[in-house]
N, C-alpha and C. Protein backbone atom coordinates (compact mmCIF):
# COMPACT_ATOMS: atom_id res chain seq x y z
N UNK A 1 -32.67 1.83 19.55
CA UNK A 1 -32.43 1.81 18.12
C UNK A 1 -31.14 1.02 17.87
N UNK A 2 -31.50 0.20 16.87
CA UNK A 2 -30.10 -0.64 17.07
C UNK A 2 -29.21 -0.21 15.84
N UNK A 3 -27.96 -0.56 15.30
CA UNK A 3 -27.18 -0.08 14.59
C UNK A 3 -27.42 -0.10 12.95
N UNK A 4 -28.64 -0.76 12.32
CA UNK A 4 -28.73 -0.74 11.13
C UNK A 4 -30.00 0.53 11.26
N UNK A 5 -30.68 1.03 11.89
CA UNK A 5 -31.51 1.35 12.16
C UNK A 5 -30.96 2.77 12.33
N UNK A 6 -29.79 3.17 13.39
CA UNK A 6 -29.07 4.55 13.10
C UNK A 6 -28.69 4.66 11.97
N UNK A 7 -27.86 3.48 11.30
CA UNK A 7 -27.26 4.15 9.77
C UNK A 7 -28.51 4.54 9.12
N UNK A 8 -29.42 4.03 9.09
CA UNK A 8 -30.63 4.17 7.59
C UNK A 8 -31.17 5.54 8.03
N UNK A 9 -31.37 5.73 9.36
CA UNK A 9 -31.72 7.38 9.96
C UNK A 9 -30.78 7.89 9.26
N UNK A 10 -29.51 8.06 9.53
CA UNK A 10 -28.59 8.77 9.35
C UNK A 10 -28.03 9.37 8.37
N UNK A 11 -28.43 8.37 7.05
CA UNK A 11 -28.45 8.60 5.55
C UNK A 11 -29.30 9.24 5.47
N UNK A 12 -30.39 8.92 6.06
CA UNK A 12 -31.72 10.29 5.74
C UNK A 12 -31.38 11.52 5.94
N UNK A 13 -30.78 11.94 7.14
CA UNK A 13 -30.73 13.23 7.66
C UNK A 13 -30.82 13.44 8.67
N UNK A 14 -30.84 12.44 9.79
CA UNK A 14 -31.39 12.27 11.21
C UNK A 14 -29.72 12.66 11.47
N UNK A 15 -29.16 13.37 12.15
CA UNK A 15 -28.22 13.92 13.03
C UNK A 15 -28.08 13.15 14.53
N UNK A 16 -29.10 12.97 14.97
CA UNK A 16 -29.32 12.92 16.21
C UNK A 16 -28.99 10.81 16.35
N UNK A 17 -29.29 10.82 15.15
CA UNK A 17 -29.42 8.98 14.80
C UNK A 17 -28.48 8.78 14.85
N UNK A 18 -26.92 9.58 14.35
CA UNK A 18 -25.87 9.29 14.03
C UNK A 18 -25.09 9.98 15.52
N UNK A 19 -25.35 10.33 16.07
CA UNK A 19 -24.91 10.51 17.96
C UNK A 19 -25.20 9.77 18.28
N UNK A 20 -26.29 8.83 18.59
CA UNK A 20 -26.53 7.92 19.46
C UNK A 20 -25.52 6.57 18.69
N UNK A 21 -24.78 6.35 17.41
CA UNK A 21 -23.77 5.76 16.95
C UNK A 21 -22.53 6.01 17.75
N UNK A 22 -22.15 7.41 17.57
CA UNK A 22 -20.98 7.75 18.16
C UNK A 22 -20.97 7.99 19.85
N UNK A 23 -22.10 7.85 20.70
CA UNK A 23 -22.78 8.02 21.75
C UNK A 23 -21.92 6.03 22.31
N UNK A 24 -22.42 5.53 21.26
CA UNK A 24 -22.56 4.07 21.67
C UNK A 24 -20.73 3.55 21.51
N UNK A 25 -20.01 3.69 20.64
CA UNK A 25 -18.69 3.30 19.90
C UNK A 25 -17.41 3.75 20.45
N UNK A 26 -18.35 5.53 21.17
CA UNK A 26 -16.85 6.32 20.97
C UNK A 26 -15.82 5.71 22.58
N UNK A 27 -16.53 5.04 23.68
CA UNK A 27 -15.60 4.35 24.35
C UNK A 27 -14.57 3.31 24.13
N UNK A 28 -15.13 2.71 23.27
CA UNK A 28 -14.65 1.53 22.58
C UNK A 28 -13.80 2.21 21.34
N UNK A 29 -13.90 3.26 20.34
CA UNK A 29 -13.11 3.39 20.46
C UNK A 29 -11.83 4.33 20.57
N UNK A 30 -12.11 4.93 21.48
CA UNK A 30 -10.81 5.72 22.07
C UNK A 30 -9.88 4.38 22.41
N UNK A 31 -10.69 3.81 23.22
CA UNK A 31 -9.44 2.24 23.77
C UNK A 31 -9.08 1.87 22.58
N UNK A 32 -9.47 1.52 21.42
CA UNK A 32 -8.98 0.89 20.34
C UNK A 32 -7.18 2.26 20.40
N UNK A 33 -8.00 3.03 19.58
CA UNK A 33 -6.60 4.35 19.16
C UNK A 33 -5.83 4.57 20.30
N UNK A 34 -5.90 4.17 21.33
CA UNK A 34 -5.06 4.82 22.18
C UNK A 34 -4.13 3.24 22.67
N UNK A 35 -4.83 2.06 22.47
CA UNK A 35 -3.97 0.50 22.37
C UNK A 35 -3.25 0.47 21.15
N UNK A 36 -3.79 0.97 20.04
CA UNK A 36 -2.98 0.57 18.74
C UNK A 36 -2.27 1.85 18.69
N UNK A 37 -1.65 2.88 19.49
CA UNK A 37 -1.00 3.56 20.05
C UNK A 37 -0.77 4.79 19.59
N UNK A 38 -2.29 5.69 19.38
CA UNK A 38 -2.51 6.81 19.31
C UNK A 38 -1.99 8.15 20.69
N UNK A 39 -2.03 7.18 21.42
CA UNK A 39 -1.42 8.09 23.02
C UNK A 39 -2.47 8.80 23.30
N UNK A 40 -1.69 10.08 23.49
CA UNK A 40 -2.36 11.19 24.23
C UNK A 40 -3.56 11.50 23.24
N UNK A 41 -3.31 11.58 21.95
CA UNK A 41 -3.78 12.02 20.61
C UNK A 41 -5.07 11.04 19.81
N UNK A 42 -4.93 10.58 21.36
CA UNK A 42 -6.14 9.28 20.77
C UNK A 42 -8.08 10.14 20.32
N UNK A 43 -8.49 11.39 21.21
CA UNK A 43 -9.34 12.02 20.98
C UNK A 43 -9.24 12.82 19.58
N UNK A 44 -8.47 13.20 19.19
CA UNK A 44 -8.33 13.70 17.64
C UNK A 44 -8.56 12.29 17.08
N UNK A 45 -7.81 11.53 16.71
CA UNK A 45 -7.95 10.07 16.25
C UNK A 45 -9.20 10.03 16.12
N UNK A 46 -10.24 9.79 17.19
CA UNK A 46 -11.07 9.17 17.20
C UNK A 46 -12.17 10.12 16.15
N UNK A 47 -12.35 11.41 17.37
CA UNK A 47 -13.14 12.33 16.04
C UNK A 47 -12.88 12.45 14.29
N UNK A 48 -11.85 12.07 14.24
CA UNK A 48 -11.70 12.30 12.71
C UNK A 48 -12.01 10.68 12.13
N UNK A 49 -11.96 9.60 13.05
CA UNK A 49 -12.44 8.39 12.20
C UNK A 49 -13.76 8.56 12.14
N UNK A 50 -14.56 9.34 13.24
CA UNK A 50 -16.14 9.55 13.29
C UNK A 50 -16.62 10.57 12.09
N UNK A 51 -15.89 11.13 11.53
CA UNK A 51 -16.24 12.42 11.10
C UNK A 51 -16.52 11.22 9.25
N UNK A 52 -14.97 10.93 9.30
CA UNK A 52 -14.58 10.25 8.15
C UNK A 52 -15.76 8.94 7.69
N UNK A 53 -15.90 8.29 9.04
CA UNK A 53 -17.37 7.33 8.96
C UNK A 53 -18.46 8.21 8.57
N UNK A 54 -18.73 9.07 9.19
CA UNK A 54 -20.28 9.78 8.46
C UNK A 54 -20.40 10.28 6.79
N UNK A 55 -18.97 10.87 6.75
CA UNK A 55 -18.81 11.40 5.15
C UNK A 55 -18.81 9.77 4.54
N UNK A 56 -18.39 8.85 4.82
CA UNK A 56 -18.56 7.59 3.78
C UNK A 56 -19.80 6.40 4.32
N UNK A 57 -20.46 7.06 5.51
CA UNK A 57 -21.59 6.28 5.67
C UNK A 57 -22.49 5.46 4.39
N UNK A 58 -22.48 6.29 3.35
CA UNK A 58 -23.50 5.87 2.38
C UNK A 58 -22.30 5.08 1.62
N UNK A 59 -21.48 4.44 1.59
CA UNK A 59 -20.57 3.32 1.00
C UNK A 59 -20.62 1.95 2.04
N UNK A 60 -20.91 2.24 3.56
CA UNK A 60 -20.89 0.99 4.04
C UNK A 60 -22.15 -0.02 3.85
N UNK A 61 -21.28 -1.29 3.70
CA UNK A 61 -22.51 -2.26 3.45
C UNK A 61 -23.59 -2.34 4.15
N UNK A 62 -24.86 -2.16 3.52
CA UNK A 62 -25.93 -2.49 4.75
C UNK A 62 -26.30 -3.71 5.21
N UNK A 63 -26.50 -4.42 6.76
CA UNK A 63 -26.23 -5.46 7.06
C UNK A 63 -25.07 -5.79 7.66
N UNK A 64 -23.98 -5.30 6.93
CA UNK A 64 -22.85 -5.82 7.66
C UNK A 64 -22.43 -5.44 8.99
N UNK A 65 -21.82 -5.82 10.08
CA UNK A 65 -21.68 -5.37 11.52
C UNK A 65 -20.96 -3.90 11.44
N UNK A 66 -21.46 -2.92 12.60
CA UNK A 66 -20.82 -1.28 12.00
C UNK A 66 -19.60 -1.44 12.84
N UNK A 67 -19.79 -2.13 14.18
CA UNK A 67 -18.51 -2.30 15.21
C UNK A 67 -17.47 -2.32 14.29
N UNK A 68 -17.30 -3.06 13.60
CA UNK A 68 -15.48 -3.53 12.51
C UNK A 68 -15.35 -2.47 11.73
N UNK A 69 -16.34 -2.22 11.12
CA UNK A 69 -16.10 -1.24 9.99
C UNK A 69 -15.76 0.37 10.99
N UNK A 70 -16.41 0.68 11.53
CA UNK A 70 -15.44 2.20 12.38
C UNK A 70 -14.37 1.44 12.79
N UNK A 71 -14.06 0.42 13.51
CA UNK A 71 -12.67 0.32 14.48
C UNK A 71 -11.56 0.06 13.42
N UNK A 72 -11.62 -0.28 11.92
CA UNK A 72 -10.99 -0.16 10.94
C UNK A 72 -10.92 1.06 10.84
N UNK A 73 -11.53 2.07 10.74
CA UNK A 73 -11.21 3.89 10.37
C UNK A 73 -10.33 3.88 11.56
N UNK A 74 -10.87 3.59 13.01
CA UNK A 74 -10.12 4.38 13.77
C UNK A 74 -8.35 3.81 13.66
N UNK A 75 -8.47 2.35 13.01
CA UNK A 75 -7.06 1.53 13.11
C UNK A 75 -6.06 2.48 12.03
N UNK A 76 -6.99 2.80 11.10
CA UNK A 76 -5.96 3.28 9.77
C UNK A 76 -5.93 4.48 10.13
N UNK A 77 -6.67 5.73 10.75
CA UNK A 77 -6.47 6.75 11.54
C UNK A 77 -5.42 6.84 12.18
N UNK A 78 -5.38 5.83 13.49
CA UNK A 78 -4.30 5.71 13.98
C UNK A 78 -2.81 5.75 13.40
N UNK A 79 -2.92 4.62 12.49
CA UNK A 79 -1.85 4.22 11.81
C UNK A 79 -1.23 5.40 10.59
N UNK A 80 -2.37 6.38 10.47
CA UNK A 80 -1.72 7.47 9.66
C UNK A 80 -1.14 7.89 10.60
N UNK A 81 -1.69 8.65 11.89
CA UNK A 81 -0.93 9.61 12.82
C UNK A 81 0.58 8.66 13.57
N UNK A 82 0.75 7.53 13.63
CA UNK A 82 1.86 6.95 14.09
C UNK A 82 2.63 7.59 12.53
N UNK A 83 2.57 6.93 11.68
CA UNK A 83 3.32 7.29 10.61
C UNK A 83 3.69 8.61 10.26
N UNK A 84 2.92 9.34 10.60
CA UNK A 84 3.25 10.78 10.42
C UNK A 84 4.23 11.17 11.47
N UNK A 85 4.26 10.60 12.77
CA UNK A 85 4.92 11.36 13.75
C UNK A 85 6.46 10.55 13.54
N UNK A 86 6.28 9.90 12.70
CA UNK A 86 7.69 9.30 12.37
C UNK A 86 8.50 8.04 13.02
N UNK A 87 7.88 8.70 14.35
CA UNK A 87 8.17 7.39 15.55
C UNK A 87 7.04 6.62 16.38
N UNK A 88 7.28 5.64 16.72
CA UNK A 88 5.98 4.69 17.73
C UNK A 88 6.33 5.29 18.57
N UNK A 89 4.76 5.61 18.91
CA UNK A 89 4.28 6.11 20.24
C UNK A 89 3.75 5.19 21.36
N UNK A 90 4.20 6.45 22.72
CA UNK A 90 3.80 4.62 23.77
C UNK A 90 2.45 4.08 23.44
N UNK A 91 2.17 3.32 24.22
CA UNK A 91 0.69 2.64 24.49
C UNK A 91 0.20 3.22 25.29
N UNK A 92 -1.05 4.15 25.34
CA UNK A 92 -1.51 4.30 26.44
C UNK A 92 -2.61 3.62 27.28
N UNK A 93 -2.21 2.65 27.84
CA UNK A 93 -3.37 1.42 28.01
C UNK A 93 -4.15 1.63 29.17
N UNK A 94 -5.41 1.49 29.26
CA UNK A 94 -6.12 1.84 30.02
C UNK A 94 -7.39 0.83 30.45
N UNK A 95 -6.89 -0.30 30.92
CA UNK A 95 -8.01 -1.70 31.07
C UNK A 95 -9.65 -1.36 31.42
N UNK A 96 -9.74 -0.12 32.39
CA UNK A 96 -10.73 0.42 32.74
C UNK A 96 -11.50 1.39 32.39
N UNK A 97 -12.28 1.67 32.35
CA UNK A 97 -13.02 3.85 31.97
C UNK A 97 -12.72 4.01 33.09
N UNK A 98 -12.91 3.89 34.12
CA UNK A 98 -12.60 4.89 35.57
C UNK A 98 -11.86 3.70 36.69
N UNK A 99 -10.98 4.05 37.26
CA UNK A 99 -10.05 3.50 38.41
C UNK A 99 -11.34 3.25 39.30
N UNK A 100 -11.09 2.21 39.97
CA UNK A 100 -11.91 1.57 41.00
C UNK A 100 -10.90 2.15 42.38
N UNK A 101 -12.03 2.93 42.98
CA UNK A 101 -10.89 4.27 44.23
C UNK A 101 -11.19 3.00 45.78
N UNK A 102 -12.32 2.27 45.43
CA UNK A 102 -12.32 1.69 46.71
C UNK A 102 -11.15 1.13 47.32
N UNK A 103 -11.01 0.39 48.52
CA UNK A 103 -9.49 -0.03 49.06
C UNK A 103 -10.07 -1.41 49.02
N UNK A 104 -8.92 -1.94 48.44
CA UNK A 104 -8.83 -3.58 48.19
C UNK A 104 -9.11 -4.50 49.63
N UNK A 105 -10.00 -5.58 49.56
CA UNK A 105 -10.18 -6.50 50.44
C UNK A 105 -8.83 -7.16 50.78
N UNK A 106 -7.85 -7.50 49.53
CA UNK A 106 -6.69 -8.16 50.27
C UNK A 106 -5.54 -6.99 49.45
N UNK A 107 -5.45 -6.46 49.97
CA UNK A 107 -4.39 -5.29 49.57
C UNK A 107 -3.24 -6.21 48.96
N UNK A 108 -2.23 -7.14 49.79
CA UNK A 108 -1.48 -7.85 49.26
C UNK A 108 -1.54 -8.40 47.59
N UNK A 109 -2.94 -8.83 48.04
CA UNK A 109 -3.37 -9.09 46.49
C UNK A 109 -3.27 -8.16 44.94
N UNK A 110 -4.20 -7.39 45.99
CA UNK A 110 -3.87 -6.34 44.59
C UNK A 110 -2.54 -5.61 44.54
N UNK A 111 -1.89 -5.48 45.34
CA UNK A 111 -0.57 -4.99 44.98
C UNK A 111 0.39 -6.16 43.78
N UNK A 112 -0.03 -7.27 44.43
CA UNK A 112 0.33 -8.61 43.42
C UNK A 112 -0.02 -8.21 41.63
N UNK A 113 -1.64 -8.26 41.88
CA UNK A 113 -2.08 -7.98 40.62
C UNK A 113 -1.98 -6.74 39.85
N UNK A 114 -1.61 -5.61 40.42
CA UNK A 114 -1.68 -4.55 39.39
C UNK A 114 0.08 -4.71 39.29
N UNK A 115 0.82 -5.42 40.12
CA UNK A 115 2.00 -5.76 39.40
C UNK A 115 2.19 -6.41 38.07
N UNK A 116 1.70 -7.77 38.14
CA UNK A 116 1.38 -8.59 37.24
C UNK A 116 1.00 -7.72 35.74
N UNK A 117 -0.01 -6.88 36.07
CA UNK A 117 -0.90 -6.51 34.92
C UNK A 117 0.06 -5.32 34.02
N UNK A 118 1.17 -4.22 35.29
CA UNK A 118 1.90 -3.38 34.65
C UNK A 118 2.87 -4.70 33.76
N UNK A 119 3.30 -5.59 34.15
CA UNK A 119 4.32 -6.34 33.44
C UNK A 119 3.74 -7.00 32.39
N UNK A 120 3.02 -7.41 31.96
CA UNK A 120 1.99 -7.85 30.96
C UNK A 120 2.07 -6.37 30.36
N UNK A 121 1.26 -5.32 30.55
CA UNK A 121 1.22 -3.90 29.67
C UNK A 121 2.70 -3.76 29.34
N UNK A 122 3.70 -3.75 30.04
CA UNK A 122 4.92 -3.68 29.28
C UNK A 122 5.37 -4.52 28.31
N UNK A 123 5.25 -5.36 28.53
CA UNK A 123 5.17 -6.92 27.48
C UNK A 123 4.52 -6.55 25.92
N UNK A 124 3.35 -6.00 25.94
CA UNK A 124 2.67 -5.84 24.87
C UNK A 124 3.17 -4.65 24.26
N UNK A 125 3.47 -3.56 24.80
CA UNK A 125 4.07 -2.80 24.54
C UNK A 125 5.68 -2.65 23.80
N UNK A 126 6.25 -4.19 24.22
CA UNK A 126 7.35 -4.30 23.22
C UNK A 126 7.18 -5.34 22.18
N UNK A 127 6.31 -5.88 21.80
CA UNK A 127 5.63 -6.42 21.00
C UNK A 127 6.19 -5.89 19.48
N UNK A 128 6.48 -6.66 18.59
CA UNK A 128 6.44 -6.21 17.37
C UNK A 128 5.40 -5.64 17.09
N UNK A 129 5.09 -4.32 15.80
CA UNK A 129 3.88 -3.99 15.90
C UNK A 129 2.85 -4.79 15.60
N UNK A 130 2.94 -5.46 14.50
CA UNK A 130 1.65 -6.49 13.85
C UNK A 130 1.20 -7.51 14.93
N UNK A 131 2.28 -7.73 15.94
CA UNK A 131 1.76 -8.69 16.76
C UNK A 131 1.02 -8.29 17.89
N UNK A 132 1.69 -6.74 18.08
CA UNK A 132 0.48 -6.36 19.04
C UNK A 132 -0.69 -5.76 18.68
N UNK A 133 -0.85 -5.26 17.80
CA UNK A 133 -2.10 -4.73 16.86
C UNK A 133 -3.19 -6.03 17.24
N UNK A 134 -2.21 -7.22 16.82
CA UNK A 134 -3.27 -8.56 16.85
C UNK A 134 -3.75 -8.45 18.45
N UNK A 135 -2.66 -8.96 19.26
CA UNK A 135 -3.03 -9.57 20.88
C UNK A 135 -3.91 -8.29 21.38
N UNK A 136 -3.51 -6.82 20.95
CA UNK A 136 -4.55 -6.01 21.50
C UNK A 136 -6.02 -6.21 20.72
N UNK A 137 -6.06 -5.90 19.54
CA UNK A 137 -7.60 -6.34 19.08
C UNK A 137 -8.74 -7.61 19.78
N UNK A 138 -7.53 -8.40 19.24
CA UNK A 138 -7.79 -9.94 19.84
C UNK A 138 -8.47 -10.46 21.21
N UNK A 139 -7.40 -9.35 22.32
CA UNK A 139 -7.66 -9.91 23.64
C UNK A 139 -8.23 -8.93 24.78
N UNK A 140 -7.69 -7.38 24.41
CA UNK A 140 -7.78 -6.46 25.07
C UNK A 140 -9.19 -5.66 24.35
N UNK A 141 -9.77 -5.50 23.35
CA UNK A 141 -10.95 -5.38 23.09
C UNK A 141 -11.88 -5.99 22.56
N UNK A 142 -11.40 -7.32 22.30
CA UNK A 142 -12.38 -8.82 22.82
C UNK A 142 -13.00 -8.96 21.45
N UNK A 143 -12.22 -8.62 19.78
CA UNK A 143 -12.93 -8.47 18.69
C UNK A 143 -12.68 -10.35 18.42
N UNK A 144 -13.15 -11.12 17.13
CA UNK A 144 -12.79 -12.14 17.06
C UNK A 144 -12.12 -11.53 15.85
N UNK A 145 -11.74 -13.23 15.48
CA UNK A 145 -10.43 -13.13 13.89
C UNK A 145 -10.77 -12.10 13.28
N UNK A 146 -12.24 -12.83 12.79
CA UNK A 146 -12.96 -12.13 11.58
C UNK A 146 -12.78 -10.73 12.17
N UNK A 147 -13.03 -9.90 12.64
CA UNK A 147 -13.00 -8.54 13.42
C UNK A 147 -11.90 -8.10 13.39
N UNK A 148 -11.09 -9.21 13.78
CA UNK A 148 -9.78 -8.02 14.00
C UNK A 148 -8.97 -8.49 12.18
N UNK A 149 -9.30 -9.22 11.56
CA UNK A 149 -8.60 -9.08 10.53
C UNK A 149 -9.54 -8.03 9.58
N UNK A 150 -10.74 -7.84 9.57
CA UNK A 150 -11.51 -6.63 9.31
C UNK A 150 -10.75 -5.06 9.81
N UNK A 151 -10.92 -5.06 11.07
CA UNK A 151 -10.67 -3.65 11.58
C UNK A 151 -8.73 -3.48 11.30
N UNK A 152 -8.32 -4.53 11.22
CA UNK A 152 -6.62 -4.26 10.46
C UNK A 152 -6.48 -4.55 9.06
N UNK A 153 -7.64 -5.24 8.10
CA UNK A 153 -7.37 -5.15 7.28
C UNK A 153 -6.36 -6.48 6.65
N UNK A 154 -6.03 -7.55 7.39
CA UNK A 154 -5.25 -8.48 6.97
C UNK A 154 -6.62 -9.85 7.32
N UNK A 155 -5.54 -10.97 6.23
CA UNK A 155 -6.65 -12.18 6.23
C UNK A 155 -6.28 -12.66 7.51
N UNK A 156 -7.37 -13.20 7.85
CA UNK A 156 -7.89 -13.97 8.83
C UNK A 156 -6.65 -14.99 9.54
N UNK A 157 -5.94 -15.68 8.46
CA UNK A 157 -4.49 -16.13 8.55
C UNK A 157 -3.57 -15.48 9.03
N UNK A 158 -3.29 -13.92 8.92
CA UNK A 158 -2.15 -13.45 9.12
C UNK A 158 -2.56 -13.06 10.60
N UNK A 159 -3.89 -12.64 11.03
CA UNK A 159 -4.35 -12.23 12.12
C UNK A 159 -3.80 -13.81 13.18
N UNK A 160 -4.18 -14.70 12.85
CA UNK A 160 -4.03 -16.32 13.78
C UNK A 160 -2.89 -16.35 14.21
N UNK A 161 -1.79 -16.06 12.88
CA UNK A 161 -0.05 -16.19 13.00
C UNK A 161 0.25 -15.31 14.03
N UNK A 162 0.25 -13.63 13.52
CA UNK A 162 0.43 -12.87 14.21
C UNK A 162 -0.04 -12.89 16.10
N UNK A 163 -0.99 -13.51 16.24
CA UNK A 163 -1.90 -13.19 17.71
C UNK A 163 -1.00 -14.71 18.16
N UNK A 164 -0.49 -15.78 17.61
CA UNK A 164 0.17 -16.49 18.17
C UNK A 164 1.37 -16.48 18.20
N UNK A 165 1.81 -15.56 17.42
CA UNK A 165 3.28 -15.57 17.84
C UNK A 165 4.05 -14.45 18.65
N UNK A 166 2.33 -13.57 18.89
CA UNK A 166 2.17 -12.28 20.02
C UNK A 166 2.51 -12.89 21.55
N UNK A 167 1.30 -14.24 21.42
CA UNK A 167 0.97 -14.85 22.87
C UNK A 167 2.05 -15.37 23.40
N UNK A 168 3.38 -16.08 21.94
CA UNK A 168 4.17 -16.90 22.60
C UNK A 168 5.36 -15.97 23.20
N UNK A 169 5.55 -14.99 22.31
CA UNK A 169 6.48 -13.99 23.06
C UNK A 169 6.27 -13.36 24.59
N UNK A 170 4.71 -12.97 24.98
CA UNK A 170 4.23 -12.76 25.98
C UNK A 170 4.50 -13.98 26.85
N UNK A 171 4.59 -15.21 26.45
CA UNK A 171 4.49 -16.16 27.33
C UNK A 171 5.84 -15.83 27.81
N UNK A 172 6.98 -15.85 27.14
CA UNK A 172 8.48 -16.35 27.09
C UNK A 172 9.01 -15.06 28.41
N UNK A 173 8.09 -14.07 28.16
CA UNK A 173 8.36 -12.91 28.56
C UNK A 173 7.47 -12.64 29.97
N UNK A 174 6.55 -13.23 30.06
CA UNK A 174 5.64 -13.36 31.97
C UNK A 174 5.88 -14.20 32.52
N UNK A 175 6.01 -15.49 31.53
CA UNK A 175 6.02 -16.40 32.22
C UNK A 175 4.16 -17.12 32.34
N UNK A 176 4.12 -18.10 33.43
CA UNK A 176 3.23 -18.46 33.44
C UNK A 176 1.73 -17.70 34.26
N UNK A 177 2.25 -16.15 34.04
CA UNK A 177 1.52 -15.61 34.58
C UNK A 177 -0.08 -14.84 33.97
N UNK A 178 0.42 -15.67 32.30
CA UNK A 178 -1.05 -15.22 31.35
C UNK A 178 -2.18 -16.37 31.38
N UNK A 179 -1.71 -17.27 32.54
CA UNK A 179 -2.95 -18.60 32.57
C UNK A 179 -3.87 -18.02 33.33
């Protein structure tokens, strides 16, 4: 069942139509709330953007993609609970759903690379916020402009500025290690 197909169930009364929504999203986005830096608190986040999507299901456009439109609840979700707690919270970044336990073919290597990757996560992490809002949407859950200026809510312009003047700080700050 594909996603215009759960909403129109779902307006009916189908329950079960609207799980296999949140069945499909809710990985994607916990990573969203917990990058745009919900933390620990990213599972409340998320349930209450799901809850908040079903009570306004019958306002979203039909046709239009559902991916942007929840990862916008979960962004302004987020962005209430940062604001409420008064202070930015870390990032809790998590590139994977589950750690890969096998032992590395070139150990050297990966000791290299999960170096690399903590210094990059720190990088983004001191990021102005708007700029990392962008480079995380942007790069770390792979939305385009249109998407991520949807799910934040800014034009398409401010999303371009912002995600480039994210990348150049990241650059100034890894080095040539984001090629």
């Amino acid at each position: 069942m594909d996603d215009d197909e759960a909403i129109a169930r779902s307006l009916g009364g189908d329950l079960g139509a609207y799980e296999a929504l949140v069945a499909r999203y809710s990985v994607l986005a916990h990573r969203t709330a917990a990058m745009l830096g919900a933390g620990d608190e990213a599972e409340d986040v998320v349930q209450e953007a799901f809850v908040k999507a079903f009570r306004h299901l019958s306002g979203f456009r039909r046709g239009a993609p559902f991916r942007p439109w929840l990862l916008r609840i979960v962004a302004n979700e987020t962005h209430n609970l940062t604001r409420a707690r008064g202070r930015r919270s870390d990032l809790a970044v998590r590139l994977t759903a589950a750690p890969d336990t096998r032992p590395p073919d070139d150990p050297e290597g990966a000791a290299v690379a999960t170096d690399r990757r903590a210094r990059l996560l720190e990088a983004v992490r001191g990021l102005p916020e708007r700029e990392r809002q962008a480079v995380v949407c942007r790069y770390f859950l792979q939305l385009s402009e249109a998407e991520t200026a949807e799910v934040l809510g800014w034009p398409v312009g401010t999303v371009k500025s912002s995600t480039h003047r994210g990348l150049a700080r990241l650059r100034e700050e890894v080095g040539g290690e984001l090629a």
